[in-house]
XYZ file of C-alpha atoms in Angstrom:
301
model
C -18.200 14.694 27.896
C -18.389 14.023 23.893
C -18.587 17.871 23.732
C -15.683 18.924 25.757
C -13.587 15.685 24.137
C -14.581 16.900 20.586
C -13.394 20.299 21.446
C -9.499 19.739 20.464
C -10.703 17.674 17.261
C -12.340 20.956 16.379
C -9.751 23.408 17.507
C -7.463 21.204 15.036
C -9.455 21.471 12.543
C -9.900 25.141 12.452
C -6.293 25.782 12.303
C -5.876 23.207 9.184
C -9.120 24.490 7.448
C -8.171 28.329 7.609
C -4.693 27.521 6.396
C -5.842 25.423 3.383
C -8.291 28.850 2.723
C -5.183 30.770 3.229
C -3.591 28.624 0.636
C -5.982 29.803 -2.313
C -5.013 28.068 -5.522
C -1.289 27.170 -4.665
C 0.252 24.359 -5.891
C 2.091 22.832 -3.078
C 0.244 19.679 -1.053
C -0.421 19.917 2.670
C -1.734 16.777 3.036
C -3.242 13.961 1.008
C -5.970 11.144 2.476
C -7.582 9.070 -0.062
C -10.657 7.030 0.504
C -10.727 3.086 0.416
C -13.592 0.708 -1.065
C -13.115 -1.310 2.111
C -12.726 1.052 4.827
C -9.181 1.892 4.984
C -7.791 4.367 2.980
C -4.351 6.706 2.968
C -3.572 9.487 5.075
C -0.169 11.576 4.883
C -0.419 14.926 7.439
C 2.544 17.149 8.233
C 4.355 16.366 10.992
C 3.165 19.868 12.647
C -0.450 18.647 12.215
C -1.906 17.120 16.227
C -4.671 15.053 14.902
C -2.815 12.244 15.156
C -1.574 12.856 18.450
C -4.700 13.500 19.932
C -5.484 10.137 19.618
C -2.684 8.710 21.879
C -4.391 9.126 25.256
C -7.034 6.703 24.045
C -4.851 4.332 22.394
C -2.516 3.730 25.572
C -5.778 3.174 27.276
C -6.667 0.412 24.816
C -2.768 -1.160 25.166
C -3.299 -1.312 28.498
C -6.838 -3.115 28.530
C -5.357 -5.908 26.189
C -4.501 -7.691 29.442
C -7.959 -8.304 30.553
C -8.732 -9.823 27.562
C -8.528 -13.205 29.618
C -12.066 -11.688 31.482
C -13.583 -11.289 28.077
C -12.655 -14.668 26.868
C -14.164 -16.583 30.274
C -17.193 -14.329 29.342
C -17.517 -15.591 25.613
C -16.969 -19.177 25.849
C -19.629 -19.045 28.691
C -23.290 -20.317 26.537
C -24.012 -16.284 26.239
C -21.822 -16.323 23.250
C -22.745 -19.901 21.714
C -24.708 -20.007 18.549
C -24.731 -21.715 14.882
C -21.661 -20.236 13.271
C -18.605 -22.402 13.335
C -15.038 -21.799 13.543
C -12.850 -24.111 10.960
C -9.800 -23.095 13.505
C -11.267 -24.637 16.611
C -14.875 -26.234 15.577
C -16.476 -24.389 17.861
C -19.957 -22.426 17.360
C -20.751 -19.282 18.370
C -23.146 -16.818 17.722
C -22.500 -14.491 14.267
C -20.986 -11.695 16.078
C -18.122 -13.780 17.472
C -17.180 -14.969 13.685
C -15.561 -13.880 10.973
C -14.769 -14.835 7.404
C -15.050 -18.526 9.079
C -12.577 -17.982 12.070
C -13.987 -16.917 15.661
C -12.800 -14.347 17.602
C -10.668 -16.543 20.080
C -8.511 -18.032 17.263
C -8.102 -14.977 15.416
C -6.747 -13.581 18.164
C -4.339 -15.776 18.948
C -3.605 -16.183 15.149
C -2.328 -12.253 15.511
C -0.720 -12.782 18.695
C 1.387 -15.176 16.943
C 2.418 -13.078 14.264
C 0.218 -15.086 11.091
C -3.426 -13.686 9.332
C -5.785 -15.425 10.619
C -7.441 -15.755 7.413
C -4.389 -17.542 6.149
C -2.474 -14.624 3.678
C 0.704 -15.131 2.969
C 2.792 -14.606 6.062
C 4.642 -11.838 4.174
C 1.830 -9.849 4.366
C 1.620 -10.069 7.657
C 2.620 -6.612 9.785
C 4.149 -8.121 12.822
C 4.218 -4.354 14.441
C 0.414 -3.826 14.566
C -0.851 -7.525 14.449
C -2.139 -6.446 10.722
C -2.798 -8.158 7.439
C -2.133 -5.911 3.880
C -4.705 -7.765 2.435
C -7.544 -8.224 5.099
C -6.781 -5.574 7.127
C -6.103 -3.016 4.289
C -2.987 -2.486 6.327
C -0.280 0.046 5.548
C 2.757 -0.067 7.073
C 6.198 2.428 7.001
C 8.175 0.074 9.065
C 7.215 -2.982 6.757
C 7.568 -0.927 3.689
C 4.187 -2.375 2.406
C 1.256 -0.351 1.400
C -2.154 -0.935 -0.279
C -4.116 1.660 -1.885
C -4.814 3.569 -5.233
C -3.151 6.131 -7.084
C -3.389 8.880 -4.606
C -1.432 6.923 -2.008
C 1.092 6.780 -4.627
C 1.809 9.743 -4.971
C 1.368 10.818 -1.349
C 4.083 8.208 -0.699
C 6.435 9.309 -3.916
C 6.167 12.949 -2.896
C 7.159 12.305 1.137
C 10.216 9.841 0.182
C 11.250 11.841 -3.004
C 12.525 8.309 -4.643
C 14.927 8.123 -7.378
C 12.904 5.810 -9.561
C 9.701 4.546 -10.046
C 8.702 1.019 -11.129
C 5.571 0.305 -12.140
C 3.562 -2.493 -13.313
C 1.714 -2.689 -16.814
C -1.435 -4.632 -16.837
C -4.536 -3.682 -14.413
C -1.804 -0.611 -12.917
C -0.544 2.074 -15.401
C -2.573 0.327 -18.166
C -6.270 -1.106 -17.775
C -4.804 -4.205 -19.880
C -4.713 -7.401 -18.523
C -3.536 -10.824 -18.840
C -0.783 -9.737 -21.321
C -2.826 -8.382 -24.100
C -1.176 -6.007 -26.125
C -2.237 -2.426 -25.975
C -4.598 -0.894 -27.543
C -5.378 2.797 -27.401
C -8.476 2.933 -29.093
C -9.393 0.291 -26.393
C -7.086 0.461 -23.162
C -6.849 3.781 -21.236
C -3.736 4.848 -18.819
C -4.580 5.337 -14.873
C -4.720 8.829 -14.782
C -3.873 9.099 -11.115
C -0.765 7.283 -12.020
C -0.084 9.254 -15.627
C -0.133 12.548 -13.764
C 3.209 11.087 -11.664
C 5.025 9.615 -14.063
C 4.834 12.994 -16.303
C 6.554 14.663 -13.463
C 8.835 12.319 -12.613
C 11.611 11.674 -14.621
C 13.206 8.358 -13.914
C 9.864 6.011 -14.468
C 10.372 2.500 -15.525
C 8.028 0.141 -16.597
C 8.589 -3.335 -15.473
C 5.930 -6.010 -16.830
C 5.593 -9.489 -17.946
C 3.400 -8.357 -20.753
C 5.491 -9.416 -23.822
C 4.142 -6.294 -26.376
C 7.394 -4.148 -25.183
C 6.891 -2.328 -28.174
C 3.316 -1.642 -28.084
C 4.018 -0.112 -24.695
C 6.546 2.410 -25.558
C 4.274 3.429 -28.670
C 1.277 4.172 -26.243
C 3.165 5.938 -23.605
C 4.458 7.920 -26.659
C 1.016 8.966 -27.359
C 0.628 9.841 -23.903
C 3.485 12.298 -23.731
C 5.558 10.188 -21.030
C 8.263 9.148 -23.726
C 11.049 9.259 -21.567
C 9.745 5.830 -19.730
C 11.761 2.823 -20.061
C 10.185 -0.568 -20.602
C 11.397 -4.089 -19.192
C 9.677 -7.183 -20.237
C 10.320 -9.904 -18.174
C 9.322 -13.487 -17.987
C 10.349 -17.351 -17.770
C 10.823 -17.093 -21.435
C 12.916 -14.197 -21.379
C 14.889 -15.712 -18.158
C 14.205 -13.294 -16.065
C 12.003 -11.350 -13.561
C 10.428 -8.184 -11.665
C 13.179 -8.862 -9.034
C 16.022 -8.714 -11.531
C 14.910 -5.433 -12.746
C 14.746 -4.002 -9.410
C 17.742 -5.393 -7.978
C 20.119 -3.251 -11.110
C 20.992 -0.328 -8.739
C 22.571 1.359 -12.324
C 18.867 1.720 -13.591
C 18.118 3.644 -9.696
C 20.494 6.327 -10.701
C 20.389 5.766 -14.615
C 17.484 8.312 -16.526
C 17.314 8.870 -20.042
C 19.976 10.680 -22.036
C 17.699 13.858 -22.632
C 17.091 14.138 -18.880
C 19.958 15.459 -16.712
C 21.273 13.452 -13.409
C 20.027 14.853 -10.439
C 22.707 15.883 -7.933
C 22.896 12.886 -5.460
C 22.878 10.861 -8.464
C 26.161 9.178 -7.442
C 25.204 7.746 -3.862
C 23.588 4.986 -4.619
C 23.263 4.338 -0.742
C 20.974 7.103 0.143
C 18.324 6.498 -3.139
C 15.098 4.958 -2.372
C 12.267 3.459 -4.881
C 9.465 2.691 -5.457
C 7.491 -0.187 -6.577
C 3.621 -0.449 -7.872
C 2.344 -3.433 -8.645
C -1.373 -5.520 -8.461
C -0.064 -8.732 -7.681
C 1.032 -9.401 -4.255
C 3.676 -12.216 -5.552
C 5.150 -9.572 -7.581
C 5.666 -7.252 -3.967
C 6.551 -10.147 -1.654
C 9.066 -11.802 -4.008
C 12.412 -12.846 -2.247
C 14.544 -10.976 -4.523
C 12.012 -7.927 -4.291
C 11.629 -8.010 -0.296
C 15.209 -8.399 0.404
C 15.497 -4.348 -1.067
C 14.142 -3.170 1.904
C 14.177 -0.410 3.341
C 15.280 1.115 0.325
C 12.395 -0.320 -1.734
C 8.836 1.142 -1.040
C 6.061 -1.468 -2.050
C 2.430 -0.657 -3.119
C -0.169 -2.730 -4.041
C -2.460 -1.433 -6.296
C -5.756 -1.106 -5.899
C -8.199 0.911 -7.971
């Protein structure tokens, strides 16, 4: 049985592997999947590509257990599944298997069931179409328009939506600065990942509450990526990330040098993006209400 049921994985796999052969040293992606620290990374395949649809036997198998769940839960209240480790949900112990991060597997369960983390994240992190959290999870999510990853899922996701602008963060995301420092090249280093986009795009904008403006255009001078505005924003400068974002002239705007791209003019069809480390920054009112237009990543190295 695991032989004949790997047997399509396989057959998949051969077509995909000769083609990328075929490919030699061509330019053009077929697919990008980056790995995660945690366990969940990115994966973008072409919509010709049946991995992904292999898998949705199985999964309808495991929608349609969830309702005996109930014969599970008799099971594991029962004394076989009592032990030492409390739940602060419920105060109940059970054994370490049933717990985790502090919550047991009954209330975590109905925590998702009910839409919230059960590890209490924000509830706009919450992915209320696969029961997921962006944070605990690792959760990425089209529907949502909230991702988490690194610098390859950034560009996976710029080069499937094609968006008019990018906005990016400053401190711990383009830059390794942090806490507002000012930039130092002899000291700081840009996220190459992240460099490597922004040289090929040409409407980038910086948008960061690191005051040293200035500093910031000098070093992305150095760097060859010139034509990248920079926004500093702040409760001294009366403003914020969601400001910046919400100026529909700056998704269609690009430097003088650079000329408009064709649909330029319909503002309605642009999408962007937005890259940022702080999850306040991504789940902002004024920064959520942009969706579907607005793709949201947070960054993680």
């Amino acid at each position: 049985d695991l032989v004949r049921g790997a047997i399509p994985v396989a057959r998949e796999i051969l077509v995909w592997m000769t083609a990328i052969l075929s490919a030699g040293s061509s330019s053009r992606k077929m697919f990008v999947a980056s790995d995660a620290e945690f366990g969940r990374g990115g994966v973008f395949l072409p919509e010709s590509c049946g991995l992904t649809r292999l898998f949705d036997p199985p999964r309808r198998v495991v929608c349609e257990l969830r309702e005996h769940v109930q014969c599970f839960s008799d099971w594991a209240s029962g004394d076989k599944a009592r032990g030492k480790h409390g739940c602060r949900v419920c105060n109940s112990k059970f054994s370490r298997v049933f717990v985790t991060q502090g919550v047991c597997w009954r209330c975590e369960l109905q925590a998702r069931q009910a839409g919230e983390c059960p590890y209490r994240c924000p509830p706009a992190l919450f992915c209320c179409h696969a029961g997921q959290c962006l944070l605990c999870d690792r959760w990425c999510c089209d529907s949502c328009g909230l991702h988490i990853g690194d610098a390859q899922l950034v560009q996976a996701i710029s080069q499937r939506e094609q968006p008019s602008v990018l906005f990016l963060d400053w401190d711990r995301t383009l830059c390794s600065t942090r806490q507002g420092e000012a930039p130092d090249p002899e000291k700081h280093r840009l996220d190459s990942g992240l460099l490597s986009l922004v040289t090929e795009h040409p409407n980038v904008i910086v948008v960061t509450r690191n005051r040293h403006d200035k500093q910031i255009s000098r070093m992305l001078e150095l760097a060859g990526v010139g034509h990248v505005r920079v926004f500093s924003v702040g409760n001294k400068l009366r403003s914020s990330k969601a400001d910046v974002l919400q100026n529909r002239d700056l998704w269609t705007s690009q430097p003088s040098h650079i000329p408009p791209s064709p649909s330029s003019h319909c503002t309605s069809s642009l999408r962007a993006l937005f890259v940022d480390d702080d999850v306040r920054e991504l789940t902002h009112e004024g920064v959520a209400l942009l969706h579907p237009q607005l793709t949201r990543v947070l960054f993680r190295h």
